XYZ file of C-alpha atoms in Angstrom:
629
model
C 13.101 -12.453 45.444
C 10.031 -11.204 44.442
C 6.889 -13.179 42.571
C 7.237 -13.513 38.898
C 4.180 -11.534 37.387
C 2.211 -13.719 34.998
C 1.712 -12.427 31.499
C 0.360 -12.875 27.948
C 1.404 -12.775 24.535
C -1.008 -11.840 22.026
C 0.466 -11.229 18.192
C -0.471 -13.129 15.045
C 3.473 -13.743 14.069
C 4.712 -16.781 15.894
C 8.369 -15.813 15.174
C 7.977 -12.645 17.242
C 5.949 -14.586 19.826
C 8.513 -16.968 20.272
C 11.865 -14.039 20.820
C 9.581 -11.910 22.975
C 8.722 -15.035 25.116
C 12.092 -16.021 25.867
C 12.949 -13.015 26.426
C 10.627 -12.566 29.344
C 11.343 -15.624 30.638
C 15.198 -15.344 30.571
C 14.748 -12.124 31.898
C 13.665 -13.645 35.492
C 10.961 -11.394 35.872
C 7.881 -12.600 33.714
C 6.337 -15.687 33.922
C 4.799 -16.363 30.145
C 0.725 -18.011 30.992
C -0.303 -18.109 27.362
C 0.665 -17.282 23.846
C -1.962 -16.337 20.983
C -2.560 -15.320 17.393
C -5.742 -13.275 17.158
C -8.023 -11.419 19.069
C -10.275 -13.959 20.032
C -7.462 -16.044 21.580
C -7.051 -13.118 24.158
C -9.919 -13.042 25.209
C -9.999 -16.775 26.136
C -6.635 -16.471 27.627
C -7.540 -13.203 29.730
C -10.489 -14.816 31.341
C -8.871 -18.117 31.872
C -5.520 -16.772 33.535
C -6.528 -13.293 34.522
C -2.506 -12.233 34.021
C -0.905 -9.158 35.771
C -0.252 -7.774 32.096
C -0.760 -8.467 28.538
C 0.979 -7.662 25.793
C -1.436 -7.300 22.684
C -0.602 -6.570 19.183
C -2.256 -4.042 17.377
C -2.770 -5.361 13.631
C -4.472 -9.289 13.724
C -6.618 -11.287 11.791
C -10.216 -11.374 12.885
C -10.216 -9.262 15.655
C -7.609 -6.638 15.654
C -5.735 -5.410 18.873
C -8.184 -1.662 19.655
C -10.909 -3.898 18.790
C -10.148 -6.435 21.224
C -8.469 -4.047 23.784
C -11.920 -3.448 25.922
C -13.815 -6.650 25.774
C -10.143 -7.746 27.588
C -10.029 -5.990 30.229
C -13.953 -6.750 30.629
C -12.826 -10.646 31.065
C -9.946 -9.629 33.454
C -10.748 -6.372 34.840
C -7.134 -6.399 37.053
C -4.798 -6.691 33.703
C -2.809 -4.221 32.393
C -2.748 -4.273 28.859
C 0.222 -3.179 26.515
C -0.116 -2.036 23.152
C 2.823 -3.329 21.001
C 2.726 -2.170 17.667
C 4.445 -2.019 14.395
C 2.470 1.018 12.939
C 4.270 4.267 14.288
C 1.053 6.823 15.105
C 0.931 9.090 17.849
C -3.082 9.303 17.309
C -2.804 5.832 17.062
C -1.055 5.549 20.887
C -3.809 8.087 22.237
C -6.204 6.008 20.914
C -5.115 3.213 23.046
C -5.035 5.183 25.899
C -8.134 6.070 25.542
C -9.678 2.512 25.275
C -7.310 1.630 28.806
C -4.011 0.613 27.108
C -1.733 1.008 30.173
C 1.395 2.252 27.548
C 1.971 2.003 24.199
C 5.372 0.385 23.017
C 6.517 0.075 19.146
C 8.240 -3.333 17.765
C 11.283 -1.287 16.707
C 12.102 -1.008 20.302
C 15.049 -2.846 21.529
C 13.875 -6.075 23.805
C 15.511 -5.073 26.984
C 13.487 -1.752 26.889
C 10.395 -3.638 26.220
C 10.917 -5.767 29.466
C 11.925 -2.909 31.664
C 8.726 -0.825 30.377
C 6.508 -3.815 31.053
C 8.274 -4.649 34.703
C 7.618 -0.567 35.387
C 3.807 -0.802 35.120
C 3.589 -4.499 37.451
C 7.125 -4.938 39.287
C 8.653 -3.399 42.196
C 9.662 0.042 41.572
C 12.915 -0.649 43.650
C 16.046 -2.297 42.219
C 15.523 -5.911 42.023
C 18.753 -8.334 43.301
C 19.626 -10.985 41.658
C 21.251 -12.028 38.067
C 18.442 -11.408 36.120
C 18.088 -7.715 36.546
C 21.644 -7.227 36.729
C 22.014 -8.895 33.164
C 19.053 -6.227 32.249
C 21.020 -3.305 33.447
C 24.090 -4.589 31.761
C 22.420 -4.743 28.418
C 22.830 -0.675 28.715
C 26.242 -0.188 28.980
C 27.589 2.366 26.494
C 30.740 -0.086 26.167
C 29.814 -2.911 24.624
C 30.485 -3.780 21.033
C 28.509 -3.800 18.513
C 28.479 -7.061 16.466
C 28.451 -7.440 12.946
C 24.957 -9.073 12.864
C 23.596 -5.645 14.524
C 25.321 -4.099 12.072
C 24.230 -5.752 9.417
C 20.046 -5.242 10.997
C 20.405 -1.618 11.517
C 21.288 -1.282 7.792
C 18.340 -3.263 6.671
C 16.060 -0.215 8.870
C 17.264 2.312 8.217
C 16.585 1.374 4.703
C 13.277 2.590 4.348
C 13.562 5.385 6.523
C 16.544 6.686 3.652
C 14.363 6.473 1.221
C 11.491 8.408 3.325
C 14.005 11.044 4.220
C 16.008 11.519 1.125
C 12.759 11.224 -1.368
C 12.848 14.912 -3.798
C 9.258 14.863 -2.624
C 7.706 15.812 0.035
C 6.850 13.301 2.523
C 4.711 12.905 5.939
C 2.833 10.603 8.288
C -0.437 12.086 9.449
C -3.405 11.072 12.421
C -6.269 10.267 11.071
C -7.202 13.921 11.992
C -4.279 15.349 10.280
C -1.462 15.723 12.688
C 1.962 15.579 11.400
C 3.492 12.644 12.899
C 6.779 12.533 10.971
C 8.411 14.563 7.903
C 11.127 14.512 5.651
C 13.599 17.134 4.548
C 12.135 18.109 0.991
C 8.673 18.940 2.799
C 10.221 20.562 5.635
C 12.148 23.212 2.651
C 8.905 23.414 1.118
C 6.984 24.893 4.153
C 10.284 26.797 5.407
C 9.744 25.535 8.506
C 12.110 23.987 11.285
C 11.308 20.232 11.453
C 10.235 20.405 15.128
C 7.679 22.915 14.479
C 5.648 20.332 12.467
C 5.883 17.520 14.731
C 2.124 17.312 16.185
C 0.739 20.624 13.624
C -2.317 20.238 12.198
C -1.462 19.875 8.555
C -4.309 22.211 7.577
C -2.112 25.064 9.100
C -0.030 25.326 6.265
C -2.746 24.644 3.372
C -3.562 28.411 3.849
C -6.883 28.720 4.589
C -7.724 25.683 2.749
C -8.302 23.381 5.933
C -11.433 21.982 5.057
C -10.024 20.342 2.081
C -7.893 18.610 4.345
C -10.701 17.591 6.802
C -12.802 16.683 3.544
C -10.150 14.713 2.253
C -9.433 13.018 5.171
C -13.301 12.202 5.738
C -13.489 10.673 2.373
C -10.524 8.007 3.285
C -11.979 7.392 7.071
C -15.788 7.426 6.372
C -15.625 6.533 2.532
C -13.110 4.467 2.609
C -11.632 6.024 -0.538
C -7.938 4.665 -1.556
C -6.465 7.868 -2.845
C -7.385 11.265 -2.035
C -5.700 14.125 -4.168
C -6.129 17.995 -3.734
C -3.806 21.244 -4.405
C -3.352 23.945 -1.872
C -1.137 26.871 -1.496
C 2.155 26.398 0.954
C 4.745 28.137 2.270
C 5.510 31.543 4.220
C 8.138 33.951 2.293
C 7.433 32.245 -1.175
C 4.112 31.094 -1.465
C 3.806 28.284 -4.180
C 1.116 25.326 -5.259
C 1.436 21.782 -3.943
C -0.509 18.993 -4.869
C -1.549 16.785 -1.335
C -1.895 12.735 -1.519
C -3.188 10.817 0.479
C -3.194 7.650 0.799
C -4.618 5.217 4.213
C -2.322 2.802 5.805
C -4.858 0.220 7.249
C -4.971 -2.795 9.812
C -5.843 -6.498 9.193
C -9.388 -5.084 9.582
C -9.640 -2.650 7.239
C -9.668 0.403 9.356
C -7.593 3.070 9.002
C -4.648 3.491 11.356
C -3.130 6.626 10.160
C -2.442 8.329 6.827
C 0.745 8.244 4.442
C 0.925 11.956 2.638
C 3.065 13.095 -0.566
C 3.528 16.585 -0.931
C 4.480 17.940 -4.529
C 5.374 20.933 -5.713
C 3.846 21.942 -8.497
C 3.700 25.242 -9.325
C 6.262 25.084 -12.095
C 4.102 22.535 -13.624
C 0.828 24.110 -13.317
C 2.442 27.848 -14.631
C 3.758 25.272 -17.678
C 0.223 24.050 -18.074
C -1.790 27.625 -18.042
C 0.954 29.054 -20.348
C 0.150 25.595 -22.936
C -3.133 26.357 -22.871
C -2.888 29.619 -23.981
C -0.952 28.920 -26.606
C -2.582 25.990 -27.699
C -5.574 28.504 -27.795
C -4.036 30.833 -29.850
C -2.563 28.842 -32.536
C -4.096 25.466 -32.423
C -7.737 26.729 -32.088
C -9.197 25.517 -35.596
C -8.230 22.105 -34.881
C -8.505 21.568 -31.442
C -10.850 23.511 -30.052
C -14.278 23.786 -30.845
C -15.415 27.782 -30.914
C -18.566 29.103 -32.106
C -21.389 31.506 -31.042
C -24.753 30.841 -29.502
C -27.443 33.525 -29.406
C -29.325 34.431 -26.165
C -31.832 31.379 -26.670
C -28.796 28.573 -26.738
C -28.925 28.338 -31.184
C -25.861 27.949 -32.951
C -25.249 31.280 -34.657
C -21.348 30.445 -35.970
C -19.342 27.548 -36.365
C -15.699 26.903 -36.797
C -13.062 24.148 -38.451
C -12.516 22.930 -34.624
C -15.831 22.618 -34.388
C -16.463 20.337 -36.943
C -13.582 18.380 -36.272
C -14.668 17.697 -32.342
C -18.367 17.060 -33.297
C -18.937 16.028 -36.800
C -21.303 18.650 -38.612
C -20.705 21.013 -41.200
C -21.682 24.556 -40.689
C -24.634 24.169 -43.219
C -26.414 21.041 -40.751
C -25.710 22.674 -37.267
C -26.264 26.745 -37.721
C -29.883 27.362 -36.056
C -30.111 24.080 -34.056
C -30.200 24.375 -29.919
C -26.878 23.444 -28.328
C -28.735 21.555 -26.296
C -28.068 18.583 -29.085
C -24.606 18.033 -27.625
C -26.099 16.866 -24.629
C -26.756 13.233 -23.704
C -30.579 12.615 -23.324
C -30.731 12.605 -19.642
C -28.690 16.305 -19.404
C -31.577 17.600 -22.010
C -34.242 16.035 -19.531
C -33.120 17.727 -16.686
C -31.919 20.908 -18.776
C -29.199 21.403 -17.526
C -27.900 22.745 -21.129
C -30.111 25.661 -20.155
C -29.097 25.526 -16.870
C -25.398 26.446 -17.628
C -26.383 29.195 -20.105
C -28.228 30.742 -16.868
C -25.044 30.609 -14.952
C -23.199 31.727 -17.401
C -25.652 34.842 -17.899
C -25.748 35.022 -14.083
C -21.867 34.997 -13.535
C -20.465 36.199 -16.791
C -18.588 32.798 -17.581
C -19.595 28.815 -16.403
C -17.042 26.250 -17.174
C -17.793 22.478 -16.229
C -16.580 18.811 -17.819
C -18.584 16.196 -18.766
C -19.917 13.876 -21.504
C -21.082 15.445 -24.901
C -22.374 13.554 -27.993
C -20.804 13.465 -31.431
C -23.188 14.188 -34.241
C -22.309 10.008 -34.975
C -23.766 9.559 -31.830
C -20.644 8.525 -30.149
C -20.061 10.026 -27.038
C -16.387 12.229 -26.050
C -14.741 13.730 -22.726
C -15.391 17.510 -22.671
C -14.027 20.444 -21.320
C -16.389 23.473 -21.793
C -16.382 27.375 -21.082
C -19.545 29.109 -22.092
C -19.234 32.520 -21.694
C -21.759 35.997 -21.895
C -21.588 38.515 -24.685
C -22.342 41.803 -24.432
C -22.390 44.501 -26.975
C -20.395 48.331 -26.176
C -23.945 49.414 -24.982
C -24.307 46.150 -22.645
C -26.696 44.791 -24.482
C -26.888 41.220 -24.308
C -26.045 39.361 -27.739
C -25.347 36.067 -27.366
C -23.329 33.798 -25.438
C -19.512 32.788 -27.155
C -19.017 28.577 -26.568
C -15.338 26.931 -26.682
C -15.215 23.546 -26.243
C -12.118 20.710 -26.263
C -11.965 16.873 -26.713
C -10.240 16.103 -23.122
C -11.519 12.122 -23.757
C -7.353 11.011 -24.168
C -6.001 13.065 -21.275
C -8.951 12.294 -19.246
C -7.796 8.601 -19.818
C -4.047 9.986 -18.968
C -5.107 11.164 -15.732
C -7.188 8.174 -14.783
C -3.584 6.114 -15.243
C -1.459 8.751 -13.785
C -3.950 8.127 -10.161
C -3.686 4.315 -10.630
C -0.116 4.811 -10.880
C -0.123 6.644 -7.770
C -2.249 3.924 -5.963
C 0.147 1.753 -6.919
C 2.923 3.214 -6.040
C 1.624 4.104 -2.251
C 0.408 0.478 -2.249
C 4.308 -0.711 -2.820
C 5.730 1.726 0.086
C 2.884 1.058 2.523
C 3.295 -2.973 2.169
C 7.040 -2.896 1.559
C 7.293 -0.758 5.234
C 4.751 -3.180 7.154
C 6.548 -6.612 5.363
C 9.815 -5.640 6.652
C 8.599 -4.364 10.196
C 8.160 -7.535 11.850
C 10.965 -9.882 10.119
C 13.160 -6.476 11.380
C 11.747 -6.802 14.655
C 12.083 -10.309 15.252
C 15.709 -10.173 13.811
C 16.604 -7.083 16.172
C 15.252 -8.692 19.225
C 16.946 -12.302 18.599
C 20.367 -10.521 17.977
C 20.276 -8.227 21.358
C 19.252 -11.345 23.339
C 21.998 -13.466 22.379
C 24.259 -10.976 22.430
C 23.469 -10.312 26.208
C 21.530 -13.126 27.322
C 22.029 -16.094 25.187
C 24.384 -18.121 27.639
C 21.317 -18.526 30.009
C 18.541 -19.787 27.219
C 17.610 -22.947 27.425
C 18.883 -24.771 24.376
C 15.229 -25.351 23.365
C 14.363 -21.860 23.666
C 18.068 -20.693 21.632
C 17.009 -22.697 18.573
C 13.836 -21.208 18.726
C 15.098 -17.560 18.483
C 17.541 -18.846 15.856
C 15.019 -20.471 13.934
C 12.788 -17.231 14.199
C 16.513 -15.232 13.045
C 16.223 -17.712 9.687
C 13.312 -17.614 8.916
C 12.854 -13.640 9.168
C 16.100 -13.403 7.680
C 14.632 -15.247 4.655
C 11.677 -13.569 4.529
C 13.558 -10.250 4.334
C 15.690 -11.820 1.096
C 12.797 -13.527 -0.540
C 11.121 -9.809 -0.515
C 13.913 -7.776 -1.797
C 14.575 -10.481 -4.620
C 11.025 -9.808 -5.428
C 11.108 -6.144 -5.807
C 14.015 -6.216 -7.931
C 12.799 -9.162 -10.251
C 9.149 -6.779 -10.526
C 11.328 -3.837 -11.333
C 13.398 -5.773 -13.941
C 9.559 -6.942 -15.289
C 8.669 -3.449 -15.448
C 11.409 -2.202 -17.369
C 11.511 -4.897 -19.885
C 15.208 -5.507 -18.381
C 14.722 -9.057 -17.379
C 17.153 -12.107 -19.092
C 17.062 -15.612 -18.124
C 20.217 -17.713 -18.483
C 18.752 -21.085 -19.436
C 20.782 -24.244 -19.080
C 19.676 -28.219 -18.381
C 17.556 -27.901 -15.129
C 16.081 -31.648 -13.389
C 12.332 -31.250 -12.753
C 13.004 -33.559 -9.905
C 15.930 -31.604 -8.805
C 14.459 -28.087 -9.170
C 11.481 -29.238 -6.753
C 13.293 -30.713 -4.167
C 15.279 -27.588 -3.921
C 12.684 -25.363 -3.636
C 11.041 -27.275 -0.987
C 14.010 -27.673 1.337
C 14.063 -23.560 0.832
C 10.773 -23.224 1.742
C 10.791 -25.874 4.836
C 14.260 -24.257 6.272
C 12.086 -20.905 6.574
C 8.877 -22.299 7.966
C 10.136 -25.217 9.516
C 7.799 -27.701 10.667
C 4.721 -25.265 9.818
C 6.082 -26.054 6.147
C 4.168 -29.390 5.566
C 4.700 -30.239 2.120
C 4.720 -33.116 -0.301
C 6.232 -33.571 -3.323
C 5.650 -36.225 -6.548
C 7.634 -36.162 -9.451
C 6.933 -39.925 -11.232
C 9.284 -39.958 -13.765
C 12.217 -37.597 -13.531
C 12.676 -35.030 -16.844
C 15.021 -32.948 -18.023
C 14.105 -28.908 -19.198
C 15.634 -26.131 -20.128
C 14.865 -23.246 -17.999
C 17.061 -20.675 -15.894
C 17.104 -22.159 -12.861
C 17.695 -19.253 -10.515
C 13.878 -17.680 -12.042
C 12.457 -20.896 -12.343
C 13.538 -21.639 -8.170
C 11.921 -17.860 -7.759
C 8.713 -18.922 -9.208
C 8.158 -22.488 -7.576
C 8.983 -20.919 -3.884
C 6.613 -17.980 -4.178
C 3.915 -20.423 -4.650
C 4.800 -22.682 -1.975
C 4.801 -19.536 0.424
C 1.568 -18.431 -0.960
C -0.010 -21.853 -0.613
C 1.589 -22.115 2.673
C 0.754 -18.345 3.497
C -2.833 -18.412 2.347
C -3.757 -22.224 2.490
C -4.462 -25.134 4.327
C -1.588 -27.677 5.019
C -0.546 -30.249 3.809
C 0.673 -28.946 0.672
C 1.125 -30.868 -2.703
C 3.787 -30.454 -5.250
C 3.717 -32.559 -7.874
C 5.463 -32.516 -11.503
C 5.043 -34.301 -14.649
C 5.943 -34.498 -18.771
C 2.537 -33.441 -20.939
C 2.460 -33.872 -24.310
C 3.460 -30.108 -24.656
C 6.295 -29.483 -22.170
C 6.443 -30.025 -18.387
C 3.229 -29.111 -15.875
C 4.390 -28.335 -12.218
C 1.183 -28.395 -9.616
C 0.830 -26.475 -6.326
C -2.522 -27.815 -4.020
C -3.522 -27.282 -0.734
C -5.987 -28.619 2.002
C -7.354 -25.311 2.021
C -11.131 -24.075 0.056
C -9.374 -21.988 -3.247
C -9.857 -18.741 -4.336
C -12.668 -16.645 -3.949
C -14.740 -15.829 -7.146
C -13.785 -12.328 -7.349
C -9.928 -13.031 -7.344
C -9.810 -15.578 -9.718
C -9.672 -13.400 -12.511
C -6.887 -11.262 -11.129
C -5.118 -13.311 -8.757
C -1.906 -13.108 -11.009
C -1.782 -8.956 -11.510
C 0.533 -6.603 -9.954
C -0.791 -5.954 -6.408
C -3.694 -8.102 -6.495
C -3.953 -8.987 -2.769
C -6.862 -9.856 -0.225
C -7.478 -10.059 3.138
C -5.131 -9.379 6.200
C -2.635 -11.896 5.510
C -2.046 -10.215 1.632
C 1.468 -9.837 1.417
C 3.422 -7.412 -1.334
C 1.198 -8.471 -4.087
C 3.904 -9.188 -6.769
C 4.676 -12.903 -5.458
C 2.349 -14.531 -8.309
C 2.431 -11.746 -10.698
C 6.335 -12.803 -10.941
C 4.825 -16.387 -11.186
C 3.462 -15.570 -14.412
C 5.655 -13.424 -15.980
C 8.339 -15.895 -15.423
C 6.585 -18.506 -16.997
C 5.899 -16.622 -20.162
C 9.530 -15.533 -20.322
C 10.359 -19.164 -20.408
C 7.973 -19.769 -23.047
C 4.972 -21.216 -20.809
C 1.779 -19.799 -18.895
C 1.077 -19.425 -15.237
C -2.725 -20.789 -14.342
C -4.898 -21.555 -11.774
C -7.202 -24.410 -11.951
C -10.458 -25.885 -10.189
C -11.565 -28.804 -12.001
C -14.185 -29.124 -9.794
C -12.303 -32.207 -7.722
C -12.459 -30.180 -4.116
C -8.298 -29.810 -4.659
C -8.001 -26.658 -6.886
C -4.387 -26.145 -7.820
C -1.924 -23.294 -8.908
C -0.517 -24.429 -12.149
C 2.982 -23.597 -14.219
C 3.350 -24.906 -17.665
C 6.580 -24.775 -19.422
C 7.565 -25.659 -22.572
C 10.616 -28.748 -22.683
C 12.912 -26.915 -25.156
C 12.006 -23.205 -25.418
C 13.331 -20.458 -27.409
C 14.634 -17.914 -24.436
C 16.802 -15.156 -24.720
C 19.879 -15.464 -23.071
C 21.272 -12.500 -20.727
């Protein structure tokens, strides 16, 4: 038989460290040297053991995987070194390359294909003998069954590829240098192309011409590390209409971009309904809402309408011979840039721009302005005609219509990374006990189940979240309050919480004097495990739990052994999406928190008295008034 080549394991979730592991060993053909979390564990292990091959995760804390990809093989020159990878970028693989990754293999690849793509690049090319290999090839055969569990997995993927592929929108995953990775049916009937002609196009193909908004855009998210990028382009071949691009970067646990997420709208319809508004706002709503009057060539008012005293607050009598340049805020006159557009205007025959303008109050409104050159039957020039409109409230509009978008990118790009890895884990635990599990070692089989739970949790815990958050959102959320132990509910939630961590889960709890409540005890479980996980997630163990009567209801206490909150997120630690760092999760775990305590009647707080053991804090009242479902 030939030697075992030695290898390492280098990815920040221990669950996935611990299926992949086995399933080397049990394989016959690795022999596992080291395990590590981070980036700087590598490189300690790659210089100490020198392995035939690592296996390196892309997305880590502190150092990430492309980071940490060359200063390994620096400290062991000989190793190969495999890219695994939950982010799904073909720049992303090339990039590897590049850097000296010997392959590139994705976490949503089945665990027998991982170990024959890793024997390929350090194992005898020639059929290996022996039970091992044999059980690999038998993994293969089109014949077996498929359990339930499998089943049950491959429902939970294709999940979010259903919704990528079925959304009305257009949809697609780009390189950083605008490559279409991936795209879903509604964008592939909006360019009228065949899908298999966009895999690897340059997106800025089908902008028409307008490439460099692409390249722009795309420079804005890689160099400027803008959130959301937005532009509108023409599209399509036979029937050209207007869509409106979106970008948004999906990034590692460093920050950097690894490739970009892209919704593609169409919205001509909606930009034909706008023009056509417009007009006939123009037309019939002028006197109130727009502001229309007369300059002559030296920038005086020379007429002045109802609209325009509406918008800026004079009368005719106060405003007729002043300079126009009195709308402008002090540093526009300074600069003259009042003058400045009535040059452009004179130059070009019309100028249009948006910005601040003062009220004659001295108050200050968003407007949109079109100055435009007059000329007499003999060309003469006679003046210059000025329309102006208060754009201050949909200004505000569109400033929460681009938050909403941020958010909703933000909730598709962390929903698709949380489930990756739990999915992974899951799928790889299933296939090796389905074809391998008689020859684990019983150590190593509860191992991979424990791994199965606790992913398996994590997968519930995240979908009860989105659908409680989605319930918050649409006012749609009852409780159905009943008698609930304090003592009781915390126990509970703790055994929850240790069954998914296990003995990473260190956790005390106090409850002095046992107390009734009223509360719904399904929310109120929801709310005391989300922050164990986040102090267990984001902390320092051991963790503290206490609970106790106050004089105005019942105070429940989360602590940990860890520093506290930053400054900065102390303010907004309990908001929708707040998040930090590369461990953040979805961002709605202690938003929920909150809002479930105020349904009940209480308040959700977090509290650093100064005594070096800051502490997440629920406060509910004994007997509250809640509606019942």
């Amino acid at each position: 038989m030939a030697q075992q080549a030695t290898v390492l394991i280098i990815d920040d979730s221990p669950e996935l460290r611990a299926v992949v592991g086995a399933r080397l060993r049990a394989s016959g053909l690795f022999d596992v040297v080291g395990e590590g979390g981070d980036g700087g564990a590598a490189l300690m292990l790659a210089h100490e053991h020198q392995p035939d091959l690592v296996l390196l995760d892309t997305s880590m804390p502190v150092l990430d995987g492309l980071e940490c990809l060359p200063l390994v093989l620096a400290v062991s020159p000989e190793s190969k070194v495999v890219m695994y990878t939950g982010f799904q970028s073909a720049g992303l693989a090339d990039r590897a390359r590049e850097l000296g990754a010997t392959d590139f293999v994705e976490k949503g690849a089945p665990l027998d294909t991982l170990v024959e793509r890793l024997w390929s690049h350090v194992g005898d090319p020639r059929p290996r003998q022996g039970p091992s290999r044999s059980r690999a090839l038998r993994l293969a055969r089109p014949d077996d069954p498929e359990p339930r569990a499998q089943r049950v997995l491959d429902e939970h993927l294709e999940r979010y590829r259903e919704v990528f592929d079925q959304a009305t929108i257009g949809m697609a995953t780009l390189t950083l240098n605008g490559s279409i990775v991936r795209a879903n049916r509604a964008l592939v009937q909006l360019v009228g192309r065949p899908a298999g002609d966009l895999v690897g196009l340059d997106y800025g193909v089908l902008t028409r011409q307008h490439g460099e908004q692409l390249d722009d855009a795309l420079a804005r998210i890689t160099e400027g590390g803008e959130p959301v990028v937005s532009f509108e382009h023409p599209i399509g071949t036979e029937r050209v209409r207007t869509a409106r691009l979106t970008l948004t970067p999906v990034r590692d646990s460093g920050g950097a971009p690894l490739y970009v997420f892209a919704q593609v709208q169409d919205v001509t319809t909606e930009l034909a309904l706008r023009r056509s508004e417009e007009d006939f706002r123009l037309l019939v709503g002028a006197v109130k809402d727009y502001a229309i009057f007369m300059l002559d060539v030296h920038g005086r008012v020379a007429s002045w309408n109802a609209g325009a005293a509406h918008i800026k607050g004079y009368d005719a009598d106060e405003i007729i011979g002043q300079h126009f340049r009195v709308f402008y805020p002090e540093s526009e006159r300074a600069s003259r840039h009042p003058e400045h557009n009535l040059a452009m205007a004179l130059r070009d025959g019309v100028y249009a721009e948006e910005g601040w303008r003062i009220r004659r109050d001295g108050s200050t409104f968003w407007a949109r302005v079109v100055i435009t050159a007059v000329y007499d039957d003999a060309g003469r020039h006679r003046g210059f005609a000025k329309v102006t409109r208060d754009q201050t409230d949909q200004r505000a509009h569109e400033e929460e219509r681009r938050r909403a978008l941020e958010q909703q990118a933000h909730l598709l790009t962390v929903t698709a990374h949380e489930l990756r890895t739990p999915a992974a884990v899951i799928d790889g635990a299933v296939a090796m006990l389905r074809d391998g599990g008689d020859d684990l070692e019983p150590h190593e089989r509860r191992k991979v189940l424990e791994a199965m739970s606790s992913s398996a949790l994590r997968l519930q815990r995240l979908i009860t979240d989105l659908g409680t958050a989605s319930d918050v959102q649409a006012e749609a959320l009852a409780l159905s309050p009943e008698p609930v132990s304090l003592r009781a509910a915390l126990v509970t939630s703790v055994d929850r919480v240790r069954a998914a961590h296990g003995a990473a889960a260190r956790i005390q709890v106090r409850v002095d004097h046992d107390v009734d409540l009223v509360a719904d005890p399904s929310r109120l479980g929801q709310a005391l495990d989300n922050l164990l996980e986040n102090a267990i997630r984001h902390g320092r163990p051991p963790v503290a739990m206490s609970g106790e009567r106050t004089a105005r209801g019942i105070r429940i206490a989360v602590s940990d052994a860890g520093p506290g909150l930053q400054p900065r997120l102390v303010d907004r630690v309990f908001d929708r999406f707040a998040h930090a760092g590369p461990t953040a999760g979805s961002g709605l775990g202690l938003y929920l928190v909150r809002e479930i305590a105020r349904l009940h009647g209480g308040e959700a707080s977090y509290v650093d008295d100064g005594s070096g053991r800051p502490a997440f804090v629920l406060d509910l009242p004994a007997q509250p008034e809640i509606p019942r479902s």
